[in-house]
Coordinates of C-alpha atoms in Angstrom, one line a residue:
M237 CA 29.4 96.2 87.4
D238 CA 26.9 95.6 90.3
L239 CA 28.6 94.7 93.6
T240 CA 27.5 91.5 95.4
A241 CA 26.1 91.5 98.7
K242 CA 29.3 90.4 100.2
Q243 CA 31.3 93.0 98.5
I244 CA 28.9 95.8 99.9
A245 CA 29.0 94.0 103.5
V246 CA 32.7 93.8 103.4
E247 CA 33.1 97.4 102.4
A248 CA 30.8 98.7 105.1
T249 CA 32.7 96.7 107.8
L250 CA 36.1 98.0 106.7
Q251 CA 34.9 101.6 106.8
A252 CA 33.5 101.3 110.3
F253 CA 36.3 99.0 111.8
L254 CA 39.2 101.0 110.3
N255 CA 37.8 104.3 111.4
C256 CA 37.6 102.9 114.9
Y257 CA 41.1 101.8 114.8
L258 CA 42.3 105.3 113.5
R259 CA 40.4 106.9 116.4
E260 CA 41.2 104.5 119.2
V261 CA 44.7 102.9 118.5
D262 CA 46.8 104.7 115.8
S263 CA 45.8 107.7 113.8
G264 CA 48.4 106.8 111.3
C265 CA 50.7 108.9 109.2
W266 CA 48.9 111.2 106.7
I267 CA 50.5 112.1 103.3
E268 CA 49.3 113.9 100.1
A269 CA 48.5 111.4 97.6
E270 CA 50.7 112.9 94.8
K271 CA 53.8 113.1 97.2
W272 CA 53.1 109.6 98.3
K273 CA 53.3 108.4 94.6
K274 CA 56.4 110.1 94.0
E275 CA 58.1 108.9 97.3
N276 CA 57.0 105.2 96.5
R277 CA 57.5 105.4 92.7
S278 CA 53.9 104.1 92.3
S279 CA 51.7 104.3 89.4
C280 CA 48.5 103.8 91.3
M281 CA 45.4 105.9 90.3
F282 CA 44.0 107.7 93.3
N283 CA 40.7 109.7 93.5
G284 CA 41.4 111.1 97.1
R285 CA 43.8 113.7 97.9
E286 CA 45.3 112.2 101.0
I287 CA 46.9 108.8 101.9
I288 CA 47.0 107.2 105.6
E289 CA 50.0 104.9 106.0
L290 CA 49.8 102.4 109.1
H291 CA 52.7 100.7 110.3
L292 CA 52.0 97.4 112.2
H293 CA 55.4 97.3 114.1
M294 CA 54.5 94.1 116.0
Q295 CA 54.1 92.3 112.5
G296 CA 56.6 94.4 110.5
A297 CA 53.7 95.2 108.1
K298 CA 52.8 98.3 106.3
Y299 CA 49.5 99.5 104.9
A300 CA 48.5 102.5 102.8
F301 CA 44.7 103.7 102.6
E302 CA 43.4 106.1 100.1
V303 CA 41.1 108.7 101.7
L304 CA 38.3 109.8 99.6
Y305 CA 36.6 112.0 102.2
Q306 CA 38.4 113.5 105.1
S307 CA 36.2 114.3 107.9
Q308 CA 36.7 116.7 110.9
V309 CA 33.9 115.2 113.1
G310 CA 33.1 111.6 111.7
K311 CA 34.5 108.9 109.7
H312 CA 36.9 109.1 106.9
Q313 CA 35.8 107.5 103.8
I314 CA 38.3 105.0 102.6
G315 CA 39.2 104.2 99.1
R316 CA 41.9 101.7 97.8
T317 CA 43.7 99.7 100.3
L318 CA 47.3 98.7 99.7
K319 CA 50.0 96.4 101.5
Y320 CA 53.7 96.8 101.0
C321 CA 55.4 93.9 99.6
P322 CA 59.2 93.9 100.7
K323 CA 60.2 91.0 98.6
K324 CA 59.0 92.8 95.4
N325 CA 59.5 96.3 96.9
N326 CA 56.1 97.6 95.7
W327 CA 52.4 98.0 97.0
Q328 CA 49.8 95.7 96.1
T329 CA 46.1 95.6 96.6
E330 CA 45.0 93.9 99.8
D331 CA 41.9 92.2 100.8
R332 CA 39.7 94.3 103.1
L333 CA 38.9 91.0 105.3
N334 CA 42.6 90.2 105.6
I335 CA 43.5 93.9 106.6
M336 CA 41.0 93.7 109.5
M337 CA 42.1 90.3 110.8
N338 CA 45.6 91.6 110.8
L339 CA 44.7 94.8 112.6
I340 CA 43.2 92.5 115.3
Q341 CA 46.4 90.4 115.5
E342 CA 48.3 93.7 116.1
L343 CA 46.0 94.6 119.0
H344 CA 46.5 91.2 120.5
L345 CA 50.4 91.3 120.0
M346 CA 50.6 94.7 121.6
A347 CA 48.5 93.8 124.7
R348 CA 50.5 90.7 125.0
T349 CA 53.8 92.7 125.0
N350 CA 52.2 95.0 127.5
G351 CA 51.6 92.1 129.8
C352 CA 48.0 92.4 129.3
Y353 CA 47.4 88.5 129.0
E354 CA 43.8 88.5 130.2
L355 CA 42.9 91.2 127.9
A356 CA 45.1 90.0 125.1
S357 CA 43.1 86.5 125.3
H358 CA 39.7 88.1 123.9
Y359 CA 41.2 88.7 120.4
D360 CA 39.5 85.6 119.3
E361 CA 36.0 86.7 120.4
L362 CA 36.7 89.8 118.4
I363 CA 37.7 87.9 115.3
L364 CA 34.6 85.7 115.6
R365 CA 32.1 88.8 115.9
V366 CA 33.6 90.7 113.1
I367 CA 33.2 87.8 110.8
E368 CA 29.7 87.0 112.1
S369 CA 28.6 90.7 111.9
Y370 CA 30.0 90.8 108.2
Q371 CA 28.3 87.5 107.3
T372 CA 24.9 88.9 108.9
M373 CA 25.1 92.0 107.0
A374 CA 25.9 90.2 103.7
H375 CA 22.7 88.0 104.6
Y376 CA 20.5 91.0 105.2
I377 CA 21.8 92.8 101.8
E378 CA 21.2 89.6 99.9
G379 CA 17.5 89.5 101.2
I380 CA 16.8 93.1 100.3
K381 CA 19.0 94.3 97.5
D382 CA 16.6 93.7 94.8
D383 CA 14.2 95.7 96.8
L384 CA 15.9 98.4 98.2
P385 CA 13.7 100.8 100.2
L386 CA 13.8 104.4 98.6
L387 CA 12.4 106.1 101.8
S388 CA 10.8 109.5 101.4
E389 CA 10.0 111.7 104.4
E390 CA 6.3 112.1 103.5
D391 CA 5.6 108.4 102.9
S392 CA 8.0 106.2 104.9
T393 CA 6.7 104.9 108.2
F394 CA 8.5 104.5 111.7
I395 CA 8.8 100.8 111.3
E396 CA 10.2 101.1 107.6
N397 CA 12.8 103.5 108.9
E398 CA 13.7 101.1 111.8
Q399 CA 14.1 98.4 109.3
S400 CA 16.4 100.2 107.1
L401 CA 19.6 100.3 109.4
I402 CA 21.4 97.7 107.3
F403 CA 24.8 98.9 108.1
G404 CA 24.3 99.6 111.7
H405 CA 26.4 101.7 114.2
W406 CA 28.6 104.1 112.2
L407 CA 31.8 103.5 114.5
H408 CA 31.6 100.0 115.7
P409 CA 33.7 97.1 114.7
T410 CA 31.1 94.7 114.8
P411 CA 27.9 96.7 113.9
K412 CA 25.7 93.6 112.9
S413 CA 27.1 91.2 115.5
R414 CA 24.0 89.1 116.7
Q415 CA 25.5 86.2 118.5
G416 CA 22.9 83.8 119.7
M417 CA 20.4 84.3 116.8
S418 CA 20.7 81.7 113.9
N419 CA 20.2 82.4 110.4
W420 CA 16.6 80.7 110.3
Q421 CA 15.7 83.0 113.2
Q422 CA 16.8 85.9 111.5
Q423 CA 14.1 85.9 108.9
S424 CA 11.4 86.3 111.7
F425 CA 13.3 88.4 114.3
A426 CA 15.7 90.8 112.6
P427 CA 14.2 94.0 111.6
E428 CA 16.2 94.2 108.5
L429 CA 14.4 91.3 107.0
K430 CA 10.9 92.8 108.0
G431 CA 9.8 89.8 109.5
K432 CA 6.5 89.7 111.9
F433 CA 5.8 87.2 114.7
Q434 CA 3.5 86.7 117.6
L435 CA 4.5 86.9 121.0
Q436 CA 4.6 83.8 123.4
Y437 CA 2.4 84.2 126.4
F438 CA 2.7 82.4 129.8
Q439 CA -0.1 82.2 132.4
V440 CA 1.6 82.8 135.9
D441 CA 0.1 82.6 139.2
R442 CA -0.3 86.1 140.6
N443 CA 1.7 85.4 143.8
L444 CA 4.9 85.0 141.5
I445 CA 4.4 88.4 139.7
I446 CA 5.9 91.7 140.6
E447 CA 4.8 94.6 138.6
S448 CA 4.6 98.3 138.9
S449 CA 3.0 101.2 136.9
S450 CA 3.0 105.0 136.9
L451 CA -0.4 104.9 135.2
S452 CA -3.8 104.6 136.6
E453 CA -4.0 101.0 134.9
C454 CA -1.6 98.3 136.3
A455 CA 1.0 96.4 133.9
S456 CA -0.8 93.0 134.0
N457 CA -4.2 94.7 133.0
I458 CA -2.4 96.6 130.1
I459 CA -0.9 93.3 128.9
L460 CA -4.4 91.5 129.2
Q461 CA -6.4 94.4 127.4
S462 CA -3.8 94.4 124.6
L463 CA -4.4 90.7 124.0
L464 CA -8.2 91.0 124.3
K465 CA -8.2 93.4 121.3
D466 CA -7.2 90.6 119.0
L467 CA -9.0 87.8 121.0
P468 CA -12.0 89.3 122.7
S469 CA -13.2 85.8 124.1
F470 CA -9.9 84.9 125.6
T471 CA -10.0 84.1 129.5
I472 CA -7.4 83.2 132.2
E473 CA -7.7 81.5 135.4
K474 CA -8.5 83.2 138.6
N475 CA -5.6 84.8 140.5
T476 CA -3.3 84.3 137.4
C477 CA -1.5 86.8 135.1
L478 CA -0.5 86.8 131.3
I479 CA 2.9 87.9 130.6
P480 CA 4.3 88.1 127.1
M481 CA 7.7 87.0 125.9
H482 CA 9.8 87.6 122.8
P483 CA 9.7 83.9 121.2
L484 CA 13.6 83.8 121.4
Q485 CA 13.5 84.4 125.1
A486 CA 10.5 82.0 125.6
Q487 CA 12.7 79.3 124.2
W488 CA 15.6 80.2 126.7
L489 CA 13.1 80.2 129.5
L490 CA 11.8 76.9 128.9
Q491 CA 15.3 75.4 129.4
Q492 CA 15.8 77.1 132.8
D493 CA 15.3 74.7 136.0
E494 CA 13.0 77.2 137.9
V495 CA 10.7 77.4 134.9
K496 CA 10.7 73.8 134.6
K497 CA 9.8 73.3 138.4
A498 CA 7.0 75.8 138.2
M499 CA 5.6 74.3 135.1
E500 CA 5.6 70.8 136.7
L501 CA 3.6 72.5 139.8
G502 CA 1.4 74.2 137.3
T503 CA 2.3 77.9 138.7
I504 CA 3.5 78.7 135.1
K505 CA 1.8 77.5 132.1
D506 CA 2.9 77.9 128.6
L507 CA 0.2 79.2 126.3
G508 CA 2.2 79.4 122.9
V509 CA 2.0 82.2 120.4
L510 CA -1.1 84.4 120.6
G511 CA -2.7 87.8 119.6
A512 CA -1.4 90.4 117.1
H513 CA 1.8 90.3 114.9
F514 CA 4.7 92.4 116.0
T515 CA 7.9 93.4 114.4
A516 CA 11.3 94.1 115.8
T517 CA 12.5 97.8 116.0
S518 CA 16.2 98.6 115.4
S519 CA 17.2 97.4 118.9
I520 CA 15.8 94.0 118.1
R521 CA 14.4 93.4 121.5
T522 CA 11.7 96.3 121.5
V523 CA 8.9 95.0 119.4
Y524 CA 6.1 97.3 117.5
C525 CA 2.7 97.0 116.1
E526 CA 1.0 99.9 114.5
K527 CA -2.3 99.0 115.9
E528 CA -1.1 98.7 119.6
D529 CA -0.7 101.5 122.1
W530 CA 2.2 99.8 123.6
M531 CA 5.5 98.5 122.7
F532 CA 7.3 95.8 124.6
K533 CA 11.0 95.6 125.4
F534 CA 12.1 92.2 126.4
S535 CA 15.5 90.4 127.3
I536 CA 16.7 88.3 124.6
P537 CA 19.4 85.6 124.7
V538 CA 21.4 87.4 122.1
K539 CA 24.6 89.4 122.2
V540 CA 23.9 92.7 120.1
T541 CA 27.0 94.4 119.3
N542 CA 28.7 94.8 122.9
S543 CA 26.2 93.2 125.3
L544 CA 23.9 90.5 126.1
R545 CA 20.4 92.3 126.0
V546 CA 19.0 91.8 129.3
N547 CA 16.4 93.9 131.2
Q548 CA 17.8 94.5 134.7
K549 CA 15.6 95.0 137.7
H550 CA 16.9 98.6 138.4
E551 CA 16.0 99.5 134.7
L552 CA 12.4 98.3 135.2
K553 CA 12.2 100.6 138.4
A554 CA 13.8 103.5 136.6
G555 CA 11.3 103.4 133.6
V556 CA 8.5 103.8 136.1
V557 CA 10.0 106.5 138.4
M558 CA 11.2 108.5 135.4
S559 CA 7.8 108.4 133.8
S560 CA 6.2 109.5 137.3
L561 CA 8.9 112.4 137.3
L562 CA 8.6 113.5 133.7
K563 CA 4.8 114.2 134.5
K564 CA 5.7 116.6 137.0
L565 CA 8.5 118.3 135.2
P566 CA 7.6 121.7 133.8
F567 CA 10.3 121.4 131.2
L568 CA 8.4 119.3 128.7
D569 CA 5.7 122.0 128.6
K570 CA 8.2 124.7 127.8
Y571 CA 9.6 122.7 124.9
P572 CA 6.6 121.3 122.9
S573 CA 8.8 120.1 120.0
F574 CA 10.7 117.8 122.4
S575 CA 9.5 114.6 123.9
I576 CA 10.7 111.6 126.0
I577 CA 9.0 108.4 125.2
E578 CA 8.0 106.9 128.5
D579 CA 8.4 103.3 129.7
P580 CA 5.7 103.8 132.4
A581 CA 5.1 100.0 133.5
Y582 CA 6.8 96.6 133.8
M583 CA 6.0 93.2 134.8
T584 CA 8.1 90.2 135.8
V585 CA 8.0 86.9 137.6
D586 CA 10.0 86.5 140.8
F587 CA 12.1 83.5 141.6
P588 CA 13.6 83.2 145.1
H589 CA 17.5 84.0 145.1
K590 CA 17.5 85.3 141.6
R591 CA 17.9 89.0 140.9
E592 CA 16.2 88.7 137.4
S593 CA 14.1 85.7 136.1
G594 CA 14.3 86.4 132.5
F595 CA 10.6 87.3 132.4
E596 CA 11.2 91.0 132.7
V597 CA 9.0 92.9 130.2
I598 CA 8.9 96.6 129.9
I599 CA 5.8 98.5 128.6
R600 CA 6.7 101.4 126.4
S601 CA 4.2 104.2 125.2
N602 CA 3.7 104.0 121.4
C603 CA 3.7 107.4 120.0
F604 CA 3.8 106.0 116.6
T605 CA 0.5 104.1 116.1
E606 CA -1.4 103.9 112.7
G607 CA -2.1 107.5 111.6
K608 CA 0.9 109.1 113.5
N609 CA 3.7 107.1 112.1
K610 CA 4.5 108.7 108.9
G611 CA 7.7 110.4 108.5
I612 CA 9.2 109.3 111.8
S613 CA 12.8 108.2 111.6
S614 CA 15.8 107.8 114.0
I615 CA 18.9 110.1 113.4
A616 CA 20.7 106.9 112.7
S617 CA 18.7 106.1 109.7
I618 CA 18.6 109.6 108.4
V619 CA 22.5 109.7 108.4
Q620 CA 23.3 106.2 107.3
D621 CA 25.7 105.8 104.6
P622 CA 23.7 105.1 101.3
F623 CA 23.9 101.7 99.2
P624 CA 26.0 102.0 96.1
N625 CA 24.5 104.3 93.5
Q626 CA 22.1 105.8 96.0
K627 CA 21.9 108.8 98.0
S628 CA 21.4 109.2 101.8
Q629 CA 18.1 109.8 103.5
L630 CA 19.3 113.2 104.4
N631 CA 20.3 114.0 100.9
N632 CA 17.0 113.0 99.5
M633 CA 15.2 115.1 101.9
V634 CA 17.4 118.3 101.3
M635 CA 17.2 117.8 97.5
M636 CA 13.5 117.4 97.5
N637 CA 12.9 120.5 99.8
A638 CA 15.0 122.7 97.7
H639 CA 13.2 121.6 94.3
R640 CA 10.0 122.0 96.1
E641 CA 10.7 125.4 97.5
G642 CA 12.9 126.8 94.6
R643 CA 15.6 127.5 97.0
S644 CA 19.4 126.8 96.9
V645 CA 20.7 123.4 98.7
E646 CA 22.8 125.5 100.8
E647 CA 19.9 127.8 102.1
V648 CA 17.6 124.5 102.8
S649 CA 20.6 122.7 104.5
F650 CA 21.1 125.6 106.9
N651 CA 17.3 125.5 107.6
W652 CA 17.3 122.0 108.2
F653 CA 20.3 122.1 110.5
E654 CA 18.8 125.1 112.5
K655 CA 15.5 123.2 113.0
Y656 CA 17.2 120.1 114.2
W657 CA 19.2 122.1 116.7
T658 CA 16.2 123.8 118.1
C659 CA 14.2 120.6 118.6
S660 CA 17.1 118.2 119.5
I661 CA 20.4 119.5 120.8
E662 CA 19.2 122.8 122.5
P663 CA 16.5 121.1 124.7
L664 CA 18.8 118.2 125.6
I665 CA 21.4 120.6 126.9
R666 CA 18.7 122.8 128.8
L667 CA 17.3 119.6 130.4
Y668 CA 20.6 119.0 131.8
D669 CA 21.1 122.6 133.0
E670 CA 17.7 123.1 134.5
H671 CA 17.1 119.9 136.1
G672 CA 20.3 117.9 136.1
I673 CA 18.9 115.3 133.7
A674 CA 21.2 114.2 131.0
L675 CA 20.1 111.7 128.5
E676 CA 22.2 108.9 126.5
A677 CA 21.0 110.6 123.3
H678 CA 22.9 108.9 120.7
Q679 CA 21.7 108.7 117.1
Q680 CA 19.8 105.5 117.4
N681 CA 18.0 106.6 120.7
S682 CA 17.1 109.8 118.8
V683 CA 13.9 110.0 116.6
L684 CA 12.8 112.8 114.5
D685 CA 9.5 113.8 112.9
V686 CA 10.7 114.7 109.4
S687 CA 7.3 114.3 107.8
T688 CA 7.5 117.9 106.3
G689 CA 11.0 117.3 105.1
Y690 CA 12.4 119.1 108.0
P691 CA 13.0 118.3 111.8
E692 CA 9.6 119.2 113.6
H693 CA 9.9 117.1 116.7
Y694 CA 12.6 115.2 118.7
Y695 CA 11.7 112.0 120.7
Y696 CA 14.2 110.1 123.1
R697 CA 13.8 106.6 123.7
D698 CA 15.8 104.5 126.2
N699 CA 15.1 103.9 129.9
Q700 CA 18.6 102.6 130.3
G701 CA 19.9 106.1 129.4
Y702 CA 19.1 108.5 132.3
Y703 CA 21.9 110.2 134.1
L704 CA 20.7 112.4 136.9
S705 CA 23.1 114.8 138.5
S706 CA 24.0 114.4 142.3
T707 CA 23.8 118.3 142.6
H708 CA 20.1 118.2 141.8
Q709 CA 19.5 115.2 143.9
K710 CA 17.6 117.0 146.7
E711 CA 15.5 119.1 144.0
L712 CA 14.6 115.9 142.1
L713 CA 13.8 113.8 145.3
S714 CA 11.5 116.4 146.4
M715 CA 9.5 116.3 143.1
E716 CA 9.5 112.6 142.9
P717 CA 10.2 110.7 146.1
G718 CA 10.1 107.5 144.3
L719 CA 13.8 108.2 143.1
I720 CA 14.8 107.1 146.6
E721 CA 14.6 103.6 145.2
T722 CA 16.7 104.2 142.3
S723 CA 19.7 105.7 143.7
E724 CA 21.8 104.3 140.9
L725 CA 20.4 107.1 138.5
F726 CA 22.5 109.7 140.2
Y727 CA 26.0 110.3 139.0
D728 CA 28.9 112.8 139.5
D729 CA 28.9 115.5 136.9
N730 CA 32.3 114.8 135.7
L731 CA 31.1 111.2 134.7
I732 CA 27.9 112.6 133.3
Q733 CA 29.6 115.1 131.2
E734 CA 31.9 112.5 129.8
R735 CA 29.1 110.4 128.7
F736 CA 26.9 113.3 127.5
T737 CA 29.8 114.6 125.4
Y738 CA 30.1 111.4 123.8
Y739 CA 26.4 110.4 123.2
L740 CA 25.1 114.0 122.5
V741 CA 27.9 115.5 120.5
V742 CA 30.4 112.9 119.2
N743 CA 27.6 110.3 118.4
Q744 CA 24.5 112.4 117.5
L745 CA 25.6 116.0 116.4
F746 CA 28.7 115.1 114.6
S747 CA 27.1 112.4 112.7
V748 CA 24.7 115.0 111.3
I749 CA 27.4 117.4 110.4
Y750 CA 29.4 114.7 108.7
R751 CA 26.5 113.5 106.7
F752 CA 26.0 117.0 105.3
G753 CA 29.8 117.3 104.5
A754 CA 30.1 113.8 103.1
D755 CA 27.0 114.5 100.8
Q756 CA 28.5 117.9 99.7
L757 CA 25.5 119.7 100.9
L758 CA 27.2 122.0 103.2
T759 CA 30.9 121.9 104.4
E760 CA 31.7 120.5 107.8
T761 CA 33.4 123.8 108.7
A762 CA 30.3 125.7 108.0
L763 CA 28.5 123.6 110.5
I764 CA 31.1 123.6 113.0
N765 CA 31.1 127.5 113.0
M766 CA 27.3 127.4 113.2
T767 CA 27.6 125.1 116.2
V768 CA 30.2 127.1 117.9
Q769 CA 28.1 130.3 117.6
K770 CA 25.0 128.4 118.9
L771 CA 26.8 127.0 121.9
H772 CA 28.1 130.6 122.7
A773 CA 24.7 132.0 122.4
L774 CA 23.3 129.2 124.6
K775 CA 26.0 129.5 127.1
K776 CA 24.9 133.0 128.0
D777 CA 21.4 131.6 129.1
L778 CA 22.5 128.8 131.1
T779 CA 23.0 128.9 134.9
G780 CA 23.9 125.3 136.0
Q781 CA 25.9 122.4 135.1
G782 CA 25.0 122.8 131.4
K783 CA 27.0 126.2 131.4
R784 CA 30.0 124.0 132.5
F785 CA 29.3 121.4 130.0
V786 CA 29.1 123.8 127.1
H787 CA 32.3 125.7 128.1
K788 CA 34.0 122.4 127.9
L789 CA 32.7 121.8 124.7
L790 CA 34.1 125.1 123.3
Y791 CA 37.5 125.2 125.1
E792 CA 38.8 121.8 126.0
E793 CA 41.3 120.4 123.3
K794 CA 39.9 116.8 123.6
L795 CA 36.4 115.3 123.7
S796 CA 35.3 112.0 125.4
H797 CA 34.9 109.3 122.9
K798 CA 33.6 105.8 123.6
A799 CA 36.1 103.4 122.3
N800 CA 33.8 100.6 120.7
L801 CA 36.8 98.7 119.3
L802 CA 38.9 98.5 122.5
T803 CA 35.5 97.9 124.5
R804 CA 34.9 94.9 122.1
F805 CA 38.6 93.8 122.1
H806 CA 38.6 93.7 125.9
N807 CA 35.2 91.9 125.8
V808 CA 33.5 94.5 128.2
D809 CA 29.8 93.9 128.6
E810 CA 28.6 97.6 129.4
L811 CA 25.3 96.2 130.9
T812 CA 27.0 94.2 133.5
A813 CA 30.2 96.5 134.1
E814 CA 30.5 98.8 137.0
L815 CA 28.6 101.9 136.4
E816 CA 27.6 100.3 132.9
Q817 CA 31.1 101.7 131.7
A818 CA 32.6 100.9 128.5
I819 CA 36.1 102.1 127.7
Y820 CA 36.5 105.6 126.9
T821 CA 39.3 107.5 125.2
Q822 CA 39.9 111.0 123.8
I823 CA 39.7 112.6 120.6
A824 CA 40.6 116.0 119.1
N825 CA 37.8 118.6 119.6
P826 CA 37.0 120.2 116.2
L827 CA 34.9 122.9 118.1
F828 CA 38.1 124.0 120.0
A829 CA 40.3 123.8 116.7
H830 CA 37.8 126.3 115.2
H831 CA 38.6 128.6 118.2
K832 CA 42.1 128.3 117.9
E833 CA 41.9 129.1 114.1
E834 CA 39.7 132.3 114.9
K835 CA 42.3 133.3 117.8
D836 CA 45.3 132.7 115.4
A837 CA 43.5 134.8 112.7
K838 CA 42.9 137.7 115.0
I839 CA 46.4 137.8 116.3
L840 CA 47.7 137.6 112.9
S841 CA 45.4 140.6 111.9
Y842 CA 46.9 142.6 114.5
T843 CA 50.5 142.2 113.1
F844 CA 49.5 144.0 110.0

């Protein structure tokens, strides 16, 4: 029987939510399935070997979850879900949505018992977002389930892969939370529904404009020339500029008092929607057109996962100054299969006494124009859990390569991972080691060229994700004096390594290892072993903070982990929090566990 859109959506939501809870709150009690059945005199049929029991002490409730796949680095795949019924003294199947609501209630009661009344008060917001995210996901699935994309590496385009992220963040309790975007707006502006739309343009007096560019061409001219490609006879008044807006943001701006006053004075004019049709990338607020040389990144009045998505002034400046620095950096010439997508220009309207006006627009280089857009996919899309009765994009790639080359799946898988490591993980660590630049390289910010069936080129995207080491400040300032205006980009290495551990290793690298294991292409143990060997070899070459970073990955028992459930429960907006800091916790380090097993095996061999 085919599953409904709601059944698929609630299943995906439960998998992400429960794995967050197990990582961040309570790892539960693990019992072998056969032993559990005997102890509980249960006749349940299980396909998994393990059961996780969770005791909700504040509510006096007890749950049991079948584990279909146990991961060392990623999320566990959950099968049957049961709740203990004390009156009947037996276990009964429990609804997945009820389970999530009760887990949220348990968090609330725990926080209240601990005296955290302010933090506990946000549980209603979490309930709202979980339900909204689940319903949004169901809406997307309903819209596409009769036309599911069967993406292949040769034929799929950048935007098709961006639009394929139906389940969203693999370890987030509200992966499709889109507060502020109604259902009728989703049809046009949600990437999952493949909508296309024109941008809304404003004509603004030049004396209200602030702009900057690291290019020979200014931001206002880039925008004007972009529109003239579609409307060659278009003209604007003297001493004015054009500024494009996302239609959602434009509607918000038209309600603001400062904008209303400027429009009454005639210093701002609403020109309506014009020009080429764009479509949203997976971030929603960055828009793409294959015929345009530039993407545009806007503020939008929508809370996506954890945060209201707003372009802040320091991020505008960071994009330009980092673009300038990257042009002077010898590193990118040394690693031709590694690129950073630049945000070299920005433009906004300046209102007195307001830090941001809402008109902030970031101009991003479009590396994936028509003819260069085939086989380009984010890692998030490659490793996403497949729909029922389908295979993941990674699985399809490996199987196709094995068939085409007449080689074993294992051999092709090792080759795929090797090429991925070479263009992605190693250059990211070396960039930090050599220049003190760490990137927020999570799986959605990481884009691969897999047009050959293998990772050939890595692209990093996100002007919000630069971390510059304070120990390299003098060197970087001498290379790019403009960094003096973006001092907030410099961080202490302890904080950098906490975040770099999460984004690069836990979020990106481990998601790839998990996918290989869950798809039964290679065991996670084999890839953990390969990772440890590569880190040891890399460590010998490193001389800076990268060496310390790799040492911590190999020898510390715990790894830093961004606690998305607790961040959401405590209603933390990372973009406005001090140092843009989410809540972090610690998880067991599988790389250290590998070392410990090796060491124990050596000791054991000496005793015989």
